[in-house]
Tab-separated table of C-alpha atoms in Angstrom:
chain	number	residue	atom	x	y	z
A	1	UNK	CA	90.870	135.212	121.170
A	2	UNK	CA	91.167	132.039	119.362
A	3	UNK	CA	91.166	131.616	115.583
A	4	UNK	CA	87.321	130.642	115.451
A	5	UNK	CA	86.328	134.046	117.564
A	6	UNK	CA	89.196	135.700	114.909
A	7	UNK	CA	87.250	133.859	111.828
A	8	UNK	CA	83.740	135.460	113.279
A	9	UNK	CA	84.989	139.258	113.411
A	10	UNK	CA	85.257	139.602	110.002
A	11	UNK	CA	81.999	139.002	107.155
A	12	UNK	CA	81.397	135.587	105.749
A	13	UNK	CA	82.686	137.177	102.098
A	14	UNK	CA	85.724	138.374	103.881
A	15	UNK	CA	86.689	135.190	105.568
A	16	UNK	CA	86.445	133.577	102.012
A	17	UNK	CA	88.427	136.136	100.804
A	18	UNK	CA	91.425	135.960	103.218
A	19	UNK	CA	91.269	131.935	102.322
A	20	UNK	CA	91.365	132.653	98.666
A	21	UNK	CA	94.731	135.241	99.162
A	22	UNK	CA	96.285	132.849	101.354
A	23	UNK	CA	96.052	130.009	98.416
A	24	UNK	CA	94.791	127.200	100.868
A	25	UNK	CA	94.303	124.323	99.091
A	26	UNK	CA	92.679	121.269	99.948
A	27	UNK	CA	94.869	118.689	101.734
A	28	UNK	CA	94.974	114.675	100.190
A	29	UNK	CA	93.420	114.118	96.824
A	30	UNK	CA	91.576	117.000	95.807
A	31	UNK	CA	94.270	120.015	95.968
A	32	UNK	CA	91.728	122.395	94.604
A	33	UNK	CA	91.492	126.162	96.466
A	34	UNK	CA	90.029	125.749	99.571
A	35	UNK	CA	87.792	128.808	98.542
A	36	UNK	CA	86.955	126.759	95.319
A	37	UNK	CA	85.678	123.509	97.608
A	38	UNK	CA	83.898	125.664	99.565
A	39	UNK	CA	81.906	127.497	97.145
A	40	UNK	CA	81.371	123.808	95.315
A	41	UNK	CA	79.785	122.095	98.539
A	42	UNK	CA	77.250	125.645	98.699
A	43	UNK	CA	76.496	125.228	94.984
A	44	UNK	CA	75.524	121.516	95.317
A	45	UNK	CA	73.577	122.157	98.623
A	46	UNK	CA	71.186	124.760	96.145
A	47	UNK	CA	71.689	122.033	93.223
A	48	UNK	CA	70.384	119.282	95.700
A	49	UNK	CA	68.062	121.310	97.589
A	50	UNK	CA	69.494	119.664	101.157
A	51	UNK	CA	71.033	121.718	104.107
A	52	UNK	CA	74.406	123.067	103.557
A	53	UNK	CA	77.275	121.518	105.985
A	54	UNK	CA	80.610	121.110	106.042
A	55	UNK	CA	82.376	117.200	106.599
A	56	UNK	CA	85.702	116.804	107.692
A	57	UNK	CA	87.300	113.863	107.321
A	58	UNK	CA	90.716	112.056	106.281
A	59	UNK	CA	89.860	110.457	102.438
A	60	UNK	CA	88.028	107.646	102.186
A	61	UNK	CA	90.588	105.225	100.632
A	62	UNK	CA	92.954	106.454	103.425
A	63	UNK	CA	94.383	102.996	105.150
A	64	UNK	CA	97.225	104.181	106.764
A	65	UNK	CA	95.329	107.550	108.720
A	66	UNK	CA	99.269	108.842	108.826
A	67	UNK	CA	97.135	112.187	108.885
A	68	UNK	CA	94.863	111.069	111.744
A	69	UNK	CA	97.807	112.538	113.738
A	70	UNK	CA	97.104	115.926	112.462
A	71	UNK	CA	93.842	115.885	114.663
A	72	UNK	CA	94.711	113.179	117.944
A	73	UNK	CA	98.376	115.906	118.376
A	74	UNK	CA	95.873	119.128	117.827
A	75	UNK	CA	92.018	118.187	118.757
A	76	UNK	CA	90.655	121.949	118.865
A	77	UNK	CA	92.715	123.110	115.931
A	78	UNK	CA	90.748	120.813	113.526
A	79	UNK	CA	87.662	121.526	115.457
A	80	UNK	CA	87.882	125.258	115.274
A	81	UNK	CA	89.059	125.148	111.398
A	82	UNK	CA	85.854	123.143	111.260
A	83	UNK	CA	83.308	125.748	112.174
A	84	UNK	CA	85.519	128.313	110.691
A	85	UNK	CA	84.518	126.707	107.535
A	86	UNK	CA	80.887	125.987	107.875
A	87	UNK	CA	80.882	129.705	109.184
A	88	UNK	CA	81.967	131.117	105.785
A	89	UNK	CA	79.378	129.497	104.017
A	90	UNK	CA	76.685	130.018	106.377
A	91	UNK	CA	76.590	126.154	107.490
A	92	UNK	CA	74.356	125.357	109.279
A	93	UNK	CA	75.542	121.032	109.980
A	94	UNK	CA	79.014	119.969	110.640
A	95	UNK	CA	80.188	116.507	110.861
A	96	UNK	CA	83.522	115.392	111.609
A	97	UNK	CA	84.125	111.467	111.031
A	98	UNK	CA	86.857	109.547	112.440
A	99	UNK	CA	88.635	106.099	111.362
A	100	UNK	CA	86.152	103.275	112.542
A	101	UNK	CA	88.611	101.752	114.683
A	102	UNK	CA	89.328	105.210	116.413
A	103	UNK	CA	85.626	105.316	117.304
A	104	UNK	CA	87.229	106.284	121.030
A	105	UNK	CA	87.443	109.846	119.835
A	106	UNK	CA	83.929	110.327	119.277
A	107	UNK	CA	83.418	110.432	123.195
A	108	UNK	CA	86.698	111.709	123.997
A	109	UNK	CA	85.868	114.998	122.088
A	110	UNK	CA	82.366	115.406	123.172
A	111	UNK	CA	82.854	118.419	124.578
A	112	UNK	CA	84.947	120.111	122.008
A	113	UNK	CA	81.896	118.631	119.586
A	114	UNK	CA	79.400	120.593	121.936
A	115	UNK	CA	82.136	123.632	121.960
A	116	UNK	CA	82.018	123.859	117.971
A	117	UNK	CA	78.671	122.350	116.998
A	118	UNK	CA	80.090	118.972	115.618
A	119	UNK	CA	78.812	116.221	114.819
A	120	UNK	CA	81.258	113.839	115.838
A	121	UNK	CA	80.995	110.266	113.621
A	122	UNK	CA	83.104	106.548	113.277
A	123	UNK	CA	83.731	105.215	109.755
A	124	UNK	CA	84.454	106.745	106.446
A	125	UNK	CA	82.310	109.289	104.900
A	126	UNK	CA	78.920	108.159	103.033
A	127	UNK	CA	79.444	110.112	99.888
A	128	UNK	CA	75.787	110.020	98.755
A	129	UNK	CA	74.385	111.008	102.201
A	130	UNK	CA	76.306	114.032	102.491
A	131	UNK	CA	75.283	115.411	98.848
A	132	UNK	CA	75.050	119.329	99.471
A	133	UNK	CA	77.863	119.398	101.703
A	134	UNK	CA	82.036	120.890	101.627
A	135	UNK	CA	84.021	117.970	101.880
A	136	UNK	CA	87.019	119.075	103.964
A	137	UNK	CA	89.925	117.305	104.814
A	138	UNK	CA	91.503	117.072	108.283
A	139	UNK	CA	95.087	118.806	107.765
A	140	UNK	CA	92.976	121.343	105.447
A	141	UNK	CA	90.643	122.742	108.775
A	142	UNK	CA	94.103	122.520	111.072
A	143	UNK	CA	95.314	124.685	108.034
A	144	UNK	CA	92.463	126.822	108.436
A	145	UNK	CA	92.596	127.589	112.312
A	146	UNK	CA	96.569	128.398	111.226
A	147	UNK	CA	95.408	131.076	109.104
A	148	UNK	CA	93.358	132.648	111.398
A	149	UNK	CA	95.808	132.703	114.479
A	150	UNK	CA	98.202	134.287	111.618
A	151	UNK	CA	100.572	131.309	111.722
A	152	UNK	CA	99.824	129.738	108.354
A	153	UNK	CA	102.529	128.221	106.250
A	154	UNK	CA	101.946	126.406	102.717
A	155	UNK	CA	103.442	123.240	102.433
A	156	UNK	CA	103.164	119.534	102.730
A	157	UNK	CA	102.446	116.751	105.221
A	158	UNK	CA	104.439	113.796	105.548
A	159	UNK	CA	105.168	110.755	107.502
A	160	UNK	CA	108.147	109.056	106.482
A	161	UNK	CA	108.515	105.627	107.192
A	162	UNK	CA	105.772	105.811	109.892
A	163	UNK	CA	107.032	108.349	111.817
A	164	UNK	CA	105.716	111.398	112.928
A	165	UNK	CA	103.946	114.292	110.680
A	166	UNK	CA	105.421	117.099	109.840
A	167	UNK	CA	104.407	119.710	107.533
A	168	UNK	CA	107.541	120.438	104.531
A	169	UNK	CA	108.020	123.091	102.034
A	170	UNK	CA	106.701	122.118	98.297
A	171	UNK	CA	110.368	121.668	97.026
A	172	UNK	CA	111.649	119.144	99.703
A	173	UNK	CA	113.147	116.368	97.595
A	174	UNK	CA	111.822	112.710	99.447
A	175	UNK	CA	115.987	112.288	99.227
A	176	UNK	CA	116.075	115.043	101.856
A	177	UNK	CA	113.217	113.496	104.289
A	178	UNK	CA	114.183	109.936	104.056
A	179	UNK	CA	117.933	107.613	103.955
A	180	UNK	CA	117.016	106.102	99.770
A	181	UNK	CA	120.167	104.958	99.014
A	182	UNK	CA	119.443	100.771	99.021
A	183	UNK	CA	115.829	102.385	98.097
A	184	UNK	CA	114.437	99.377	95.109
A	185	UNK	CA	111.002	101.009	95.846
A	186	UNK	CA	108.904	104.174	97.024
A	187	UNK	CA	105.365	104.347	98.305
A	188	UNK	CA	104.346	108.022	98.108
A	189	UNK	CA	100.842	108.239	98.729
A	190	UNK	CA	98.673	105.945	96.078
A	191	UNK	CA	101.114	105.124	94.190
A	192	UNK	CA	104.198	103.173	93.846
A	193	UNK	CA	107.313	104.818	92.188
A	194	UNK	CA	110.929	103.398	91.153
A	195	UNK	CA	114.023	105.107	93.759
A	196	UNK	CA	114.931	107.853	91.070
A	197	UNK	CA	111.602	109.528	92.351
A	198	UNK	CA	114.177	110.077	95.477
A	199	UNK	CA	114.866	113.209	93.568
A	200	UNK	CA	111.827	114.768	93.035
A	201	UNK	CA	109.968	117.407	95.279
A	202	UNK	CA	107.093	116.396	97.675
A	203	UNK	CA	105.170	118.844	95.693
A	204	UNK	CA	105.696	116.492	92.226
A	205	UNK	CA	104.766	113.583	93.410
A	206	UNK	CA	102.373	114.425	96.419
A	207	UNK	CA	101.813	112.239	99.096
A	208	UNK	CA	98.393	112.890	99.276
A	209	UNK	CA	97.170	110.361	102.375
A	210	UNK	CA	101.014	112.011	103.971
A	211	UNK	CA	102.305	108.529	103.803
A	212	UNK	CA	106.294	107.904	101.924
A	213	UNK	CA	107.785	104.986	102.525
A	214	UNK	CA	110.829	103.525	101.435
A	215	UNK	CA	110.956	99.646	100.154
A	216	UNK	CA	114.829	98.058	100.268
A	217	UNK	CA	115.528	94.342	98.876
A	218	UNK	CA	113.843	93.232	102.303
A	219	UNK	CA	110.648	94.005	101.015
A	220	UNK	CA	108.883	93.176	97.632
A	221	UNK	CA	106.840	95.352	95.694
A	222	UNK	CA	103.903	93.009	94.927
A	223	UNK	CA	103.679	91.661	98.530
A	224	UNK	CA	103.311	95.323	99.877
A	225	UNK	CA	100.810	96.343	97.151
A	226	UNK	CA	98.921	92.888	98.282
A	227	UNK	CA	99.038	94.510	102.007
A	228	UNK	CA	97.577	97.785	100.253
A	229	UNK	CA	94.986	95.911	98.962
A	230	UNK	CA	93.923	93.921	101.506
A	231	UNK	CA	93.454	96.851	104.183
A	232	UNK	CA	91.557	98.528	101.183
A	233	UNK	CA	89.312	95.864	101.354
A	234	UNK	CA	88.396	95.634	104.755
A	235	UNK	CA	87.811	99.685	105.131
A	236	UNK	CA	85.500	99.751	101.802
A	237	UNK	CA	81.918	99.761	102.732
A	238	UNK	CA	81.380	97.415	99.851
A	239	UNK	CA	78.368	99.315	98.607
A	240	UNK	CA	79.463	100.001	95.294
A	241	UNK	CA	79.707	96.987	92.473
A	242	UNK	CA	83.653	98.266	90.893
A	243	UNK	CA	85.101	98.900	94.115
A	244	UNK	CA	83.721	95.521	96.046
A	245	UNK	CA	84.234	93.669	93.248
A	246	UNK	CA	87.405	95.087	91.583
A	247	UNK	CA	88.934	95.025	95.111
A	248	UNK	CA	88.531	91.123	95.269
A	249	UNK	CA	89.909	90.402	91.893
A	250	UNK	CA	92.459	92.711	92.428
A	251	UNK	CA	93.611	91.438	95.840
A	252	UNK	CA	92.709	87.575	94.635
A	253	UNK	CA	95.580	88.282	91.851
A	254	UNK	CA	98.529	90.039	93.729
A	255	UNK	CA	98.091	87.481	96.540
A	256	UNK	CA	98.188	84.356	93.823
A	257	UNK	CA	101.504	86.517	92.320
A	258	UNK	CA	103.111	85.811	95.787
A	259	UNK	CA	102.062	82.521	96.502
A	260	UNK	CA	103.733	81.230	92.652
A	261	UNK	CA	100.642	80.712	91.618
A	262	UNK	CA	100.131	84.246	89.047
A	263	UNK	CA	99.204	83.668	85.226
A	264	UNK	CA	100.220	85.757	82.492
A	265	UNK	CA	97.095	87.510	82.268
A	266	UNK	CA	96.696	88.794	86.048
A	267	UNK	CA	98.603	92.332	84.524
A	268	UNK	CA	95.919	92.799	82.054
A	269	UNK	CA	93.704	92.076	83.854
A	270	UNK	CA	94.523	94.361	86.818
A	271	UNK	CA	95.451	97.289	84.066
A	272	UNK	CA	91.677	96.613	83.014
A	273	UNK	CA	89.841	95.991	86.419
A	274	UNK	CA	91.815	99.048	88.235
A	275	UNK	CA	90.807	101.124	85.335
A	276	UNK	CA	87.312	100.518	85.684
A	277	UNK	CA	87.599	101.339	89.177
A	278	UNK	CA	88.921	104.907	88.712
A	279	UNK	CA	86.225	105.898	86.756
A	280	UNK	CA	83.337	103.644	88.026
A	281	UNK	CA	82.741	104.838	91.727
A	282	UNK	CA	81.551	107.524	93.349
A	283	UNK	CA	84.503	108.164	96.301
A	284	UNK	CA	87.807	107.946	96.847
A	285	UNK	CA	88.263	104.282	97.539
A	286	UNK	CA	87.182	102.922	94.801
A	287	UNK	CA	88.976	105.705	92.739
A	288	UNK	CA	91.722	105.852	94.122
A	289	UNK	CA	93.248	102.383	95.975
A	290	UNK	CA	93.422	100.344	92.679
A	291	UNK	CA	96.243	103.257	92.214
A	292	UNK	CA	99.036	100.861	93.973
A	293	UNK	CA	98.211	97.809	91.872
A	294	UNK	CA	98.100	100.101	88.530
A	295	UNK	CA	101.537	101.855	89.470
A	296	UNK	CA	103.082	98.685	90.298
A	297	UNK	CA	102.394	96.606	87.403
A	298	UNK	CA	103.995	99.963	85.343
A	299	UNK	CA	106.170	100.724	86.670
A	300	UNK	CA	107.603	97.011	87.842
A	301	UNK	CA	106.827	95.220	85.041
A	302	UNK	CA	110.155	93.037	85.614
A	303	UNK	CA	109.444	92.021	89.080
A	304	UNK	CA	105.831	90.797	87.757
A	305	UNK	CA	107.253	88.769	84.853
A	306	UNK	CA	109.851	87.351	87.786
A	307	UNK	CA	107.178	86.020	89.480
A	308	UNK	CA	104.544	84.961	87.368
A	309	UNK	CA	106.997	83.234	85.235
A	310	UNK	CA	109.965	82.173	86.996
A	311	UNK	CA	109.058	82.273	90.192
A	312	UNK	CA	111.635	84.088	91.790
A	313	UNK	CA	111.938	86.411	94.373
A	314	UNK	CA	113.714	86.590	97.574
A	315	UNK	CA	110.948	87.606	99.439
A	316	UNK	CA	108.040	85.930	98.280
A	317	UNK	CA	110.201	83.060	97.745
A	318	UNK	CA	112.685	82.871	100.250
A	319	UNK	CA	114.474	79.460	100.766
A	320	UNK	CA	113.388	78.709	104.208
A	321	UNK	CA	109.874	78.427	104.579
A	322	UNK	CA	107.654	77.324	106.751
A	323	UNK	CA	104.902	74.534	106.528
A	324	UNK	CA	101.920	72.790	108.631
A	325	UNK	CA	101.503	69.354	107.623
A	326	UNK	CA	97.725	69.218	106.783
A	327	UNK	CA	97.898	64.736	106.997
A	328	UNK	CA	98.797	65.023	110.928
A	329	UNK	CA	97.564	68.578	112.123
A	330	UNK	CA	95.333	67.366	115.106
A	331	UNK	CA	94.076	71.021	115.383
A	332	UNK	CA	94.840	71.825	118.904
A	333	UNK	CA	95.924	75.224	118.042
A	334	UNK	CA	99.154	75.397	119.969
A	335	UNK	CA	101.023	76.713	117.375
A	336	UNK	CA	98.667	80.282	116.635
A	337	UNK	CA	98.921	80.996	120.458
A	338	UNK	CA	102.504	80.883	120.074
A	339	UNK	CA	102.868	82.952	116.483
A	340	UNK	CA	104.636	85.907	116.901
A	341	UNK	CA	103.358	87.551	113.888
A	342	UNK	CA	99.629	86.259	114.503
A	343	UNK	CA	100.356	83.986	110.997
A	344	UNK	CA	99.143	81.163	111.922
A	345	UNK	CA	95.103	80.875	110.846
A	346	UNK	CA	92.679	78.029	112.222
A	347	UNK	CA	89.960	76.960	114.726
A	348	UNK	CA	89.808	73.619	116.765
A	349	UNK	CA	89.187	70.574	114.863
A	350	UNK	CA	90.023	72.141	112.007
A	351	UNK	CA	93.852	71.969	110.024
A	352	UNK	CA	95.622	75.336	111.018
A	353	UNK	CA	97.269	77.431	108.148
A	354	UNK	CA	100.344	79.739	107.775
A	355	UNK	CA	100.212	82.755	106.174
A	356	UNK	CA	103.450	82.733	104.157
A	357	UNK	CA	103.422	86.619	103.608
A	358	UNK	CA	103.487	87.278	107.389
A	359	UNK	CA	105.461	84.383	108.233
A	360	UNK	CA	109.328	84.954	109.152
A	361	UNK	CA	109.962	81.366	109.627
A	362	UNK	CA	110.937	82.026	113.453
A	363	UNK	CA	110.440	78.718	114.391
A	364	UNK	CA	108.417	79.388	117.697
A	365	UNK	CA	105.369	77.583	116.357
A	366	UNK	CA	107.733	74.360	115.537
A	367	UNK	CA	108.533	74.030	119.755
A	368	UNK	CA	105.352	74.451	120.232
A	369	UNK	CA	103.682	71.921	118.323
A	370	UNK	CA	103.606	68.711	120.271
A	371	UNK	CA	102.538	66.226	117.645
A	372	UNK	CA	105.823	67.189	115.458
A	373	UNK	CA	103.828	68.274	112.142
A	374	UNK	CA	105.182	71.708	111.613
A	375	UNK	CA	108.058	71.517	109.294
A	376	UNK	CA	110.735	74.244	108.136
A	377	UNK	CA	111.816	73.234	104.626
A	378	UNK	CA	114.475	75.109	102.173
A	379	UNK	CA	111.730	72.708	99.219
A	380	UNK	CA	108.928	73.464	97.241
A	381	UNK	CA	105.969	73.259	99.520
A	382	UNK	CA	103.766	70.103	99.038
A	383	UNK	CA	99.910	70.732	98.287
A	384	UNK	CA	98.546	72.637	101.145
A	385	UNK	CA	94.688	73.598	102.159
A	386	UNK	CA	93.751	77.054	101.112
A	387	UNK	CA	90.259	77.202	102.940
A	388	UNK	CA	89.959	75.667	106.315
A	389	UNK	CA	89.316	71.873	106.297
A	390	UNK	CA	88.493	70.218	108.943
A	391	UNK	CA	91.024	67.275	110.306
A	392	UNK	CA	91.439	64.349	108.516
A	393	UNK	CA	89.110	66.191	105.792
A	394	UNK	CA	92.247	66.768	103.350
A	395	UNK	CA	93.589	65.255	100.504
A	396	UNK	CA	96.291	65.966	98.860
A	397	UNK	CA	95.339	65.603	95.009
């Protein structure tokens, strides 16, 4: 039998039960007993007076979806840990959603949706439309089917460095899962930590969206927080004033930072606007992504001050760079079909743009360009468009 058919032999209280002995937690950011969240989701369904169900889901201010693999490797083990769930608490709806740009899945599990009684969704979870449901995440119903095909085993899930995920004991130092010895940085989950945190257990520090990733000298703080940022902005639904807003400002600031252009009070201000956010919105987006930008400016308070106020870094200021003369761009475009690194922003008849973050001064785009006006330059860049203008449009004052 499988682990859903193993789930249904015993009583509702005793499936709960075996959960609770087993300590299941929840998986990603709340770690509460699994018992706990389910018993919380049938509470607010009587609260709310709406249906009781059970949605599983990665978290909402999950950008990387390292976890995603938990359920593309194992389909039916997330499906079965799903109904194993809405079956202890007498469920009657269960709703699985899946990353928008995975929204494949939804027909490639229709049958294991019809198997299970999912609902099978694309996009992250609409908090307020799913009052009076168990929020459940994806690794925590894989855990689930575990413990009812006896093969459950607490620990952790990580994906170091983008690699595969694996599930760790608690007290696995990050030293032990990843090389950190020309470590300057470490992304473990939200938040951004200095290389001693090499030392401490996956349990400490909790990688709760799976992700740890280590940052050398090749990579700056600020301008991965900026990436951060920038996927959190695109994934939030934009609903909610803090997180739409705070997002912007937030972004708006780290990306001046690397550009040169930061002021002194872009820390405050993101200590104050990423605040806000924690406590100001409803899911785990807005909660929980301003987390990089308030780690960062804590814990790297140096590399801030280096480039707000001298303007140095090796990465954000390297001492090649390269430049598209906005006086002759004729805007033919030549130069984005040949970007490596996809760069190189414009439209026809209009001056085309490189992105300096993504830019690694290859040089492809200079062959390309028949009218000679992409330059490579060790100087400080002259005045450059930061919207698109169309040609002939600029000026450089």
């Amino acid at each position: 039998m499988g682990a859903f058919e193993n789930a249904k032999a015993f009583s509702k209280e005793e499936v709960l039960s075996k959960i609770a002995a087993l300590g299941i937690t929840g998986t990603g950011l709340c770690r509460d007993s699994l018992a706990d969240i389910l018993a919380a989701g049938a509470a607010e369904s009587a609260e709310e007076g709406k249906d009781l169900g059970v949605v599983v889901a990665l978290n909402n201010a999950d950008t990387d979806k390292a976890l995603l693999g938990i359920l593309t490797a194992a389909p039916e083990k997330v499906f079965a840990g799903a109904a194993i769930a809405a079956y202890a608490i007498g469920a009657k709806k269960i709703q699985l959603n899946v990353p928008e740009e995975n929204a494949a899945l939804v027909e490639e599990y229709k049958e294991l949706a019809e198997k299970y009684g999912v609902n099978v969704e694309s996009g992250i979870v609409n908090v307020r439309a799913v009052k009076g449901s168990a929020l459940v995440h994806i690794a925590t119903a894989a855990d689930l089917t575990d413990a009812f095909d006896g093969g459950y085993e607490a620990g952790v899930y990580v994906s170091v460095n983008g690699g595969e995920v694996k599930k760790v004991a608690p007290d696995t130092k990050i030293a032990d899962l990843a090389d950190t010895a020309e470590a300057t940085a470490l992304i473990v989950g939200y938040c951004v930590y200095g290389p001693d945190a090499a030392q401490k257990t996956v349990a400490e520090v909790v990688p709760e969206n799976g992700v740890i990733r280590v940052l050398t000298k090749a990579q700056c703080v600020i301008a991965e927080t900026d990436k951060l940022l920038s996927a959190s902005k695109a994934q939030s639904c934009g609903k909610c004033v803090f997180c739409r807003e705070g997002l912007i400002q937030l972004q708006y600031m780290t990306g001046e930072i690397i550009k040169g252009k930061g002021k002194n009070d872009f820390v405050d201000f993101t200590k104050e606007i990423g605040s806000a956010m924690t406590f100001s919105t409803p899911c785990t987006m807005g909660q929980n992504c301003s987390r990089i930008a308030l780690s960062a400016v804590e814990k790297f308070a140096d590399v801030y001050d280096a480039h707000i106020k001298k303007k140095k870094c090796d990465v954000c200021f390297s001492k090649e760079a390269v430049y598209i003369d906005p006086m002759a761009c004729t805007g033919c475009g030549d130069c984005e079909d040949e970007c490596p690194k996809g760069a190189i922003m414009g439209k026809p008849r209009y001056i085309y743009m490189i992105d300096s973050i993504d830019c690694d001064a290859c040089g492809k785009c200079i062959a390309a360009c028949d009218e000679g006006c992409i330059i490579k330059t060790s100087d400080k860049l002259p005045k450059l468009p930061d919207k698109l203008t169309k040609v002939g449009r600029f000026k450089k004052r």
